[in-house]
Amino acid sequence: MSIRVGQGFDVHGFAEGRPLVLGGIRFDYPLGLAGHSDADVVTHALMDALLGGANLGDIGLHFPDTDVAYKDIDSQRLLAEVVQRVLKAGWRAVHADLTVLCERPKIGPRRGEMAAVLARAFPHPVTINVKATTTEGLGFTGRGEGIAAMAIALLTSTDAG
Ligand code: MG
């Protein structure tokens, strides 16, 4: 059995008139995130970590934002597709650790919910840990201009060798 790690990072800026979806969970918040898809920054970071671990490039390669098929798409559908492509390439995620960086909304109370929704995309056991931090008022997240997310995933090969 071989193991690999992958990391992902994503940023989306706040925008008016959009729902705020993080880790597949809708937040009651006056601003959403700008983006071609639903702009779920947390799910995008996880997708890139999975693709990275499987040596499959990145989200932009698999789901170009010039493709109208992905306009406002639910990122959970994209995550499920990534999981399938990773499996097809012979890799399976066993654990992912995510960090969400923002001042608001408060992520902590809903992190278990987010982890549970994200885990649904995997047809096999996986643990997903969601953490959140502010940046103490510093930088674009500190100024409330957007949200950043980081992810790391541990993958094992699915073949016996
Ligand atoms: Mg993104």
PDB file of C-alpha atoms and ligand atoms in Angstrom:
ATOM      1  CA  MET A   1       0.000   0.000   0.000  1.00  0.00           C
ATOM      2  CA  SER A   2       1.280   3.452  -0.888  1.00  0.00           C
ATOM      3  CA  ILE A   3       0.306   6.708   0.756  1.00  0.00           C
ATOM      4  CA  ARG A   4       0.259  10.255  -0.525  1.00  0.00           C
ATOM      5  CA  VAL A   5      -0.791  13.635   0.771  1.00  0.00           C
ATOM      6  CA  GLY A   6      -2.407  16.471  -1.114  1.00  0.00           C
ATOM      7  CA  GLN A   7      -3.019  20.055  -0.116  1.00  0.00           C
ATOM      8  CA  GLY A   8      -5.561  22.579  -1.310  1.00  0.00           C
ATOM      9  CA  PHE A   9      -6.104  26.291  -0.858  1.00  0.00           C
ATOM     10  CA  ASP A  10      -8.860  28.571  -2.090  1.00  0.00           C
ATOM     11  CA  VAL A  11     -10.158  32.102  -1.655  1.00  0.00           C
ATOM     12  CA  HIS A  12     -13.441  33.738  -2.656  1.00  0.00           C
ATOM     13  CA  GLY A  13     -14.477  37.337  -2.083  1.00  0.00           C
ATOM     14  CA  PHE A  14     -17.772  38.317  -0.511  1.00  0.00           C
ATOM     15  CA  ALA A  15     -20.533  39.463  -2.848  1.00  0.00           C
ATOM     16  CA  GLU A  16     -24.056  40.725  -2.373  1.00  0.00           C
ATOM     17  CA  GLY A  17     -27.070  38.819  -3.607  1.00  0.00           C
ATOM     18  CA  ARG A  18     -25.476  35.374  -3.287  1.00  0.00           C
ATOM     19  CA  PRO A  19     -26.153  32.621  -0.750  1.00  0.00           C
ATOM     20  CA  LEU A  20     -23.256  31.736   1.552  1.00  0.00           C
ATOM     21  CA  VAL A  21     -22.425  28.041   1.244  1.00  0.00           C
ATOM     22  CA  LEU A  22     -19.461  26.618   3.156  1.00  0.00           C
ATOM     23  CA  GLY A  23     -18.692  22.915   3.235  1.00  0.00           C
ATOM     24  CA  GLY A  24     -22.080  22.233   1.693  1.00  0.00           C
ATOM     25  CA  ILE A  25     -23.890  24.060   4.503  1.00  0.00           C
ATOM     26  CA  ARG A  26     -25.916  27.178   3.891  1.00  0.00           C
ATOM     27  CA  PHE A  27     -25.192  29.989   6.361  1.00  0.00           C
ATOM     28  CA  ASP A  28     -27.694  32.673   7.255  1.00  0.00           C
ATOM     29  CA  TYR A  29     -25.468  35.647   6.436  1.00  0.00           C
ATOM     30  CA  PRO A  30     -26.098  38.904   4.529  1.00  0.00           C
ATOM     31  CA  LEU A  31     -23.292  38.227   2.022  1.00  0.00           C
ATOM     32  CA  GLY A  32     -22.400  35.258  -0.137  1.00  0.00           C
ATOM     33  CA  LEU A  33     -19.219  34.498  -2.070  1.00  0.00           C
ATOM     34  CA  ALA A  34     -18.495  35.511  -5.650  1.00  0.00           C
ATOM     35  CA  GLY A  35     -17.649  32.727  -8.079  1.00  0.00           C
ATOM     36  CA  HIS A  36     -18.637  30.770 -11.156  1.00  0.00           C
ATOM     37  CA  SER A  37     -19.994  27.817  -9.158  1.00  0.00           C
ATOM     38  CA  ASP A  38     -21.704  28.197  -5.769  1.00  0.00           C
ATOM     39  CA  ALA A  39     -18.252  29.473  -4.628  1.00  0.00           C
ATOM     40  CA  ASP A  40     -18.049  26.998  -1.744  1.00  0.00           C
ATOM     41  CA  VAL A  41     -14.461  27.829  -0.833  1.00  0.00           C
ATOM     42  CA  VAL A  42     -14.205  25.054   1.764  1.00  0.00           C
ATOM     43  CA  THR A  43     -15.298  22.321  -0.625  1.00  0.00           C
ATOM     44  CA  HIS A  44     -12.996  23.684  -3.328  1.00  0.00           C
ATOM     45  CA  ALA A  45      -9.973  23.472  -1.012  1.00  0.00           C
ATOM     46  CA  LEU A  46     -10.871  19.865  -0.203  1.00  0.00           C
ATOM     47  CA  MET A  47     -11.281  19.017  -3.903  1.00  0.00           C
ATOM     48  CA  ASP A  48      -7.838  20.411  -4.694  1.00  0.00           C
ATOM     49  CA  ALA A  49      -6.280  18.447  -1.821  1.00  0.00           C
ATOM     50  CA  LEU A  50      -7.817  15.236  -3.171  1.00  0.00           C
ATOM     51  CA  LEU A  51      -6.764  15.947  -6.744  1.00  0.00           C
ATOM     52  CA  GLY A  52      -3.282  16.858  -5.556  1.00  0.00           C
ATOM     53  CA  GLY A  53      -2.907  13.636  -3.580  1.00  0.00           C
ATOM     54  CA  ALA A  54      -3.978  11.592  -6.592  1.00  0.00           C
ATOM     55  CA  ASN A  55      -1.606  13.506  -8.880  1.00  0.00           C
ATOM     56  CA  LEU A  56      -4.578  14.631 -10.969  1.00  0.00           C
ATOM     57  CA  GLY A  57      -3.892  18.350 -11.317  1.00  0.00           C
ATOM     58  CA  ASP A  58      -6.369  20.832  -9.915  1.00  0.00           C
ATOM     59  CA  ILE A  59     -10.002  21.942  -9.994  1.00  0.00           C
ATOM     60  CA  GLY A  60      -9.484  24.381 -12.859  1.00  0.00           C
ATOM     61  CA  LEU A  61      -8.266  21.540 -15.051  1.00  0.00           C
ATOM     62  CA  HIS A  62     -11.265  19.300 -14.275  1.00  0.00           C
ATOM     63  CA  PHE A  63     -14.016  21.931 -14.089  1.00  0.00           C
ATOM     64  CA  PRO A  64     -13.030  24.993 -16.153  1.00  0.00           C
ATOM     65  CA  ASP A  65     -14.844  28.164 -15.058  1.00  0.00           C
ATOM     66  CA  THR A  66     -15.372  28.969 -18.725  1.00  0.00           C
ATOM     67  CA  ASP A  67     -17.781  25.993 -18.944  1.00  0.00           C
ATOM     68  CA  VAL A  68     -21.409  27.089 -18.507  1.00  0.00           C
ATOM     69  CA  ALA A  69     -22.215  23.596 -17.169  1.00  0.00           C
ATOM     70  CA  TYR A  70     -20.605  24.642 -13.882  1.00  0.00           C
ATOM     71  CA  LYS A  71     -22.381  27.991 -13.496  1.00  0.00           C
ATOM     72  CA  ASP A  72     -23.776  28.198  -9.941  1.00  0.00           C
ATOM     73  CA  ILE A  73     -23.355  24.415  -9.605  1.00  0.00           C
ATOM     74  CA  ASP A  74     -23.595  22.802  -6.167  1.00  0.00           C
ATOM     75  CA  SER A  75     -19.955  22.107  -5.266  1.00  0.00           C
ATOM     76  CA  GLN A  76     -21.015  18.879  -3.504  1.00  0.00           C
ATOM     77  CA  ARG A  77     -21.698  17.490  -6.980  1.00  0.00           C
ATOM     78  CA  LEU A  78     -18.210  18.497  -8.071  1.00  0.00           C
ATOM     79  CA  LEU A  79     -16.708  16.965  -4.922  1.00  0.00           C
ATOM     80  CA  ALA A  80     -18.502  13.673  -5.575  1.00  0.00           C
ATOM     81  CA  GLU A  81     -17.117  13.681  -9.119  1.00  0.00           C
ATOM     82  CA  VAL A  82     -13.593  14.389  -7.829  1.00  0.00           C
ATOM     83  CA  VAL A  83     -13.878  11.491  -5.374  1.00  0.00           C
ATOM     84  CA  GLN A  84     -14.853   9.194  -8.269  1.00  0.00           C
ATOM     85  CA  ARG A  85     -11.957  10.398 -10.438  1.00  0.00           C
ATOM     86  CA  VAL A  86      -9.546   9.906  -7.527  1.00  0.00           C
ATOM     87  CA  LEU A  87     -10.864   6.347  -7.002  1.00  0.00           C
ATOM     88  CA  LYS A  88     -10.543   5.630 -10.726  1.00  0.00           C
ATOM     89  CA  ALA A  89      -6.913   6.738 -10.525  1.00  0.00           C
ATOM     90  CA  GLY A  90      -6.352   4.147  -7.766  1.00  0.00           C
ATOM     91  CA  TRP A  91      -6.482   6.383  -4.685  1.00  0.00           C
ATOM     92  CA  ARG A  92      -8.780   6.642  -1.688  1.00  0.00           C
ATOM     93  CA  ALA A  93      -8.876   9.420   0.895  1.00  0.00           C
ATOM     94  CA  VAL A  94      -8.774   8.218   4.485  1.00  0.00           C
ATOM     95  CA  HIS A  95      -8.602  11.577   6.239  1.00  0.00           C
ATOM     96  CA  ALA A  96      -8.849  15.257   5.448  1.00  0.00           C
ATOM     97  CA  ASP A  97      -8.167  18.211   7.707  1.00  0.00           C
ATOM     98  CA  LEU A  98      -9.612  21.593   6.757  1.00  0.00           C
ATOM     99  CA  THR A  99      -9.097  25.117   8.060  1.00  0.00           C
ATOM    100  CA  VAL A 100     -11.503  27.949   7.304  1.00  0.00           C
ATOM    101  CA  LEU A 101     -10.156  31.489   7.724  1.00  0.00           C
ATOM    102  CA  CYS A 102     -12.648  34.292   8.293  1.00  0.00           C
ATOM    103  CA  GLU A 103     -13.849  36.752  10.905  1.00  0.00           C
ATOM    104  CA  ARG A 104     -17.520  36.100  10.224  1.00  0.00           C
ATOM    105  CA  PRO A 105     -19.706  34.124  10.144  1.00  0.00           C
ATOM    106  CA  LYS A 106     -18.796  31.987  13.124  1.00  0.00           C
ATOM    107  CA  ILE A 107     -17.858  28.583  11.719  1.00  0.00           C
ATOM    108  CA  GLY A 108     -17.223  26.678  14.942  1.00  0.00           C
ATOM    109  CA  PRO A 109     -20.813  25.802  15.872  1.00  0.00           C
ATOM    110  CA  ARG A 110     -21.419  24.233  12.440  1.00  0.00           C
ATOM    111  CA  ARG A 111     -18.152  22.430  11.773  1.00  0.00           C
ATOM    112  CA  GLY A 112     -19.527  18.984  12.631  1.00  0.00           C
ATOM    113  CA  GLU A 113     -22.395  19.544  10.238  1.00  0.00           C
ATOM    114  CA  MET A 114     -19.980  20.580   7.479  1.00  0.00           C
ATOM    115  CA  ALA A 115     -17.785  17.523   8.022  1.00  0.00           C
ATOM    116  CA  ALA A 116     -20.815  15.229   7.849  1.00  0.00           C
ATOM    117  CA  VAL A 117     -22.052  16.745   4.588  1.00  0.00           C
ATOM    118  CA  LEU A 118     -18.588  16.602   2.988  1.00  0.00           C
ATOM    119  CA  ALA A 119     -18.163  12.943   4.018  1.00  0.00           C
ATOM    120  CA  ARG A 120     -21.318  12.052   2.076  1.00  0.00           C
ATOM    121  CA  ALA A 121     -19.398  12.484  -1.199  1.00  0.00           C
ATOM    122  CA  PHE A 122     -17.229   9.466  -0.350  1.00  0.00           C
ATOM    123  CA  PRO A 123     -18.520   5.923  -0.960  1.00  0.00           C
ATOM    124  CA  HIS A 124     -16.063   4.651   1.682  1.00  0.00           C
ATOM    125  CA  PRO A 125     -15.147   5.546   5.273  1.00  0.00           C
ATOM    126  CA  VAL A 126     -13.293   8.843   5.628  1.00  0.00           C
ATOM    127  CA  THR A 127     -12.731  11.189   8.540  1.00  0.00           C
ATOM    128  CA  ILE A 128     -13.015  14.897   7.920  1.00  0.00           C
ATOM    129  CA  ASN A 129     -11.989  17.468  10.480  1.00  0.00           C
ATOM    130  CA  VAL A 130     -13.072  21.074  10.051  1.00  0.00           C
ATOM    131  CA  LYS A 131     -11.274  23.805  11.947  1.00  0.00           C
ATOM    132  CA  ALA A 132     -11.803  27.545  11.863  1.00  0.00           C
ATOM    133  CA  THR A 133      -9.728  30.543  12.777  1.00  0.00           C
ATOM    134  CA  THR A 134      -9.846  34.287  12.423  1.00  0.00           C
ATOM    135  CA  THR A 135      -6.779  36.188  11.259  1.00  0.00           C
ATOM    136  CA  GLU A 136      -7.039  38.632  14.174  1.00  0.00           C
ATOM    137  CA  GLY A 137      -8.388  41.375  11.952  1.00  0.00           C
ATOM    138  CA  LEU A 138      -5.387  41.218   9.613  1.00  0.00           C
ATOM    139  CA  GLY A 139      -5.391  40.883   5.829  1.00  0.00           C
ATOM    140  CA  PHE A 140      -8.344  40.418   3.484  1.00  0.00           C
ATOM    141  CA  THR A 141     -10.043  37.880   5.724  1.00  0.00           C
ATOM    142  CA  GLY A 142      -9.538  40.161   8.701  1.00  0.00           C
ATOM    143  CA  ARG A 143     -11.116  43.051   6.817  1.00  0.00           C
ATOM    144  CA  GLY A 144     -14.087  40.854   5.979  1.00  0.00           C
ATOM    145  CA  GLU A 145     -13.450  40.987   2.230  1.00  0.00           C
ATOM    146  CA  GLY A 146     -13.593  37.244   1.715  1.00  0.00           C
ATOM    147  CA  ILE A 147     -13.017  33.765   3.065  1.00  0.00           C
ATOM    148  CA  ALA A 148      -9.988  31.503   2.637  1.00  0.00           C
ATOM    149  CA  ALA A 149      -9.824  27.762   3.173  1.00  0.00           C
ATOM    150  CA  MET A 150      -6.992  25.267   3.385  1.00  0.00           C
ATOM    151  CA  ALA A 151      -7.161  21.490   3.231  1.00  0.00           C
ATOM    152  CA  ILE A 152      -4.824  18.556   3.504  1.00  0.00           C
ATOM    153  CA  ALA A 153      -5.803  15.010   2.620  1.00  0.00           C
ATOM    154  CA  LEU A 154      -4.151  11.641   3.237  1.00  0.00           C
ATOM    155  CA  LEU A 155      -4.737   9.093   0.483  1.00  0.00           C
ATOM    156  CA  THR A 156      -3.892   5.421   0.248  1.00  0.00           C
ATOM    157  CA  SER A 157      -3.589   3.341  -2.910  1.00  0.00           C
ATOM    158  CA  THR A 158      -6.590   1.107  -3.517  1.00  0.00           C
ATOM    159  CA  ASP A 159      -4.615  -1.806  -4.991  1.00  0.00           C
ATOM    160  CA  ALA A 160      -3.033  -4.496  -2.830  1.00  0.00           C
ATOM    161  CA  GLY A 161       0.498  -3.699  -4.025  1.00  0.00           C
TER     162      GLY A 161
HETATM  163 MG    MG B   1     -12.914  28.193  -5.687  1.00  0.00          MG
END
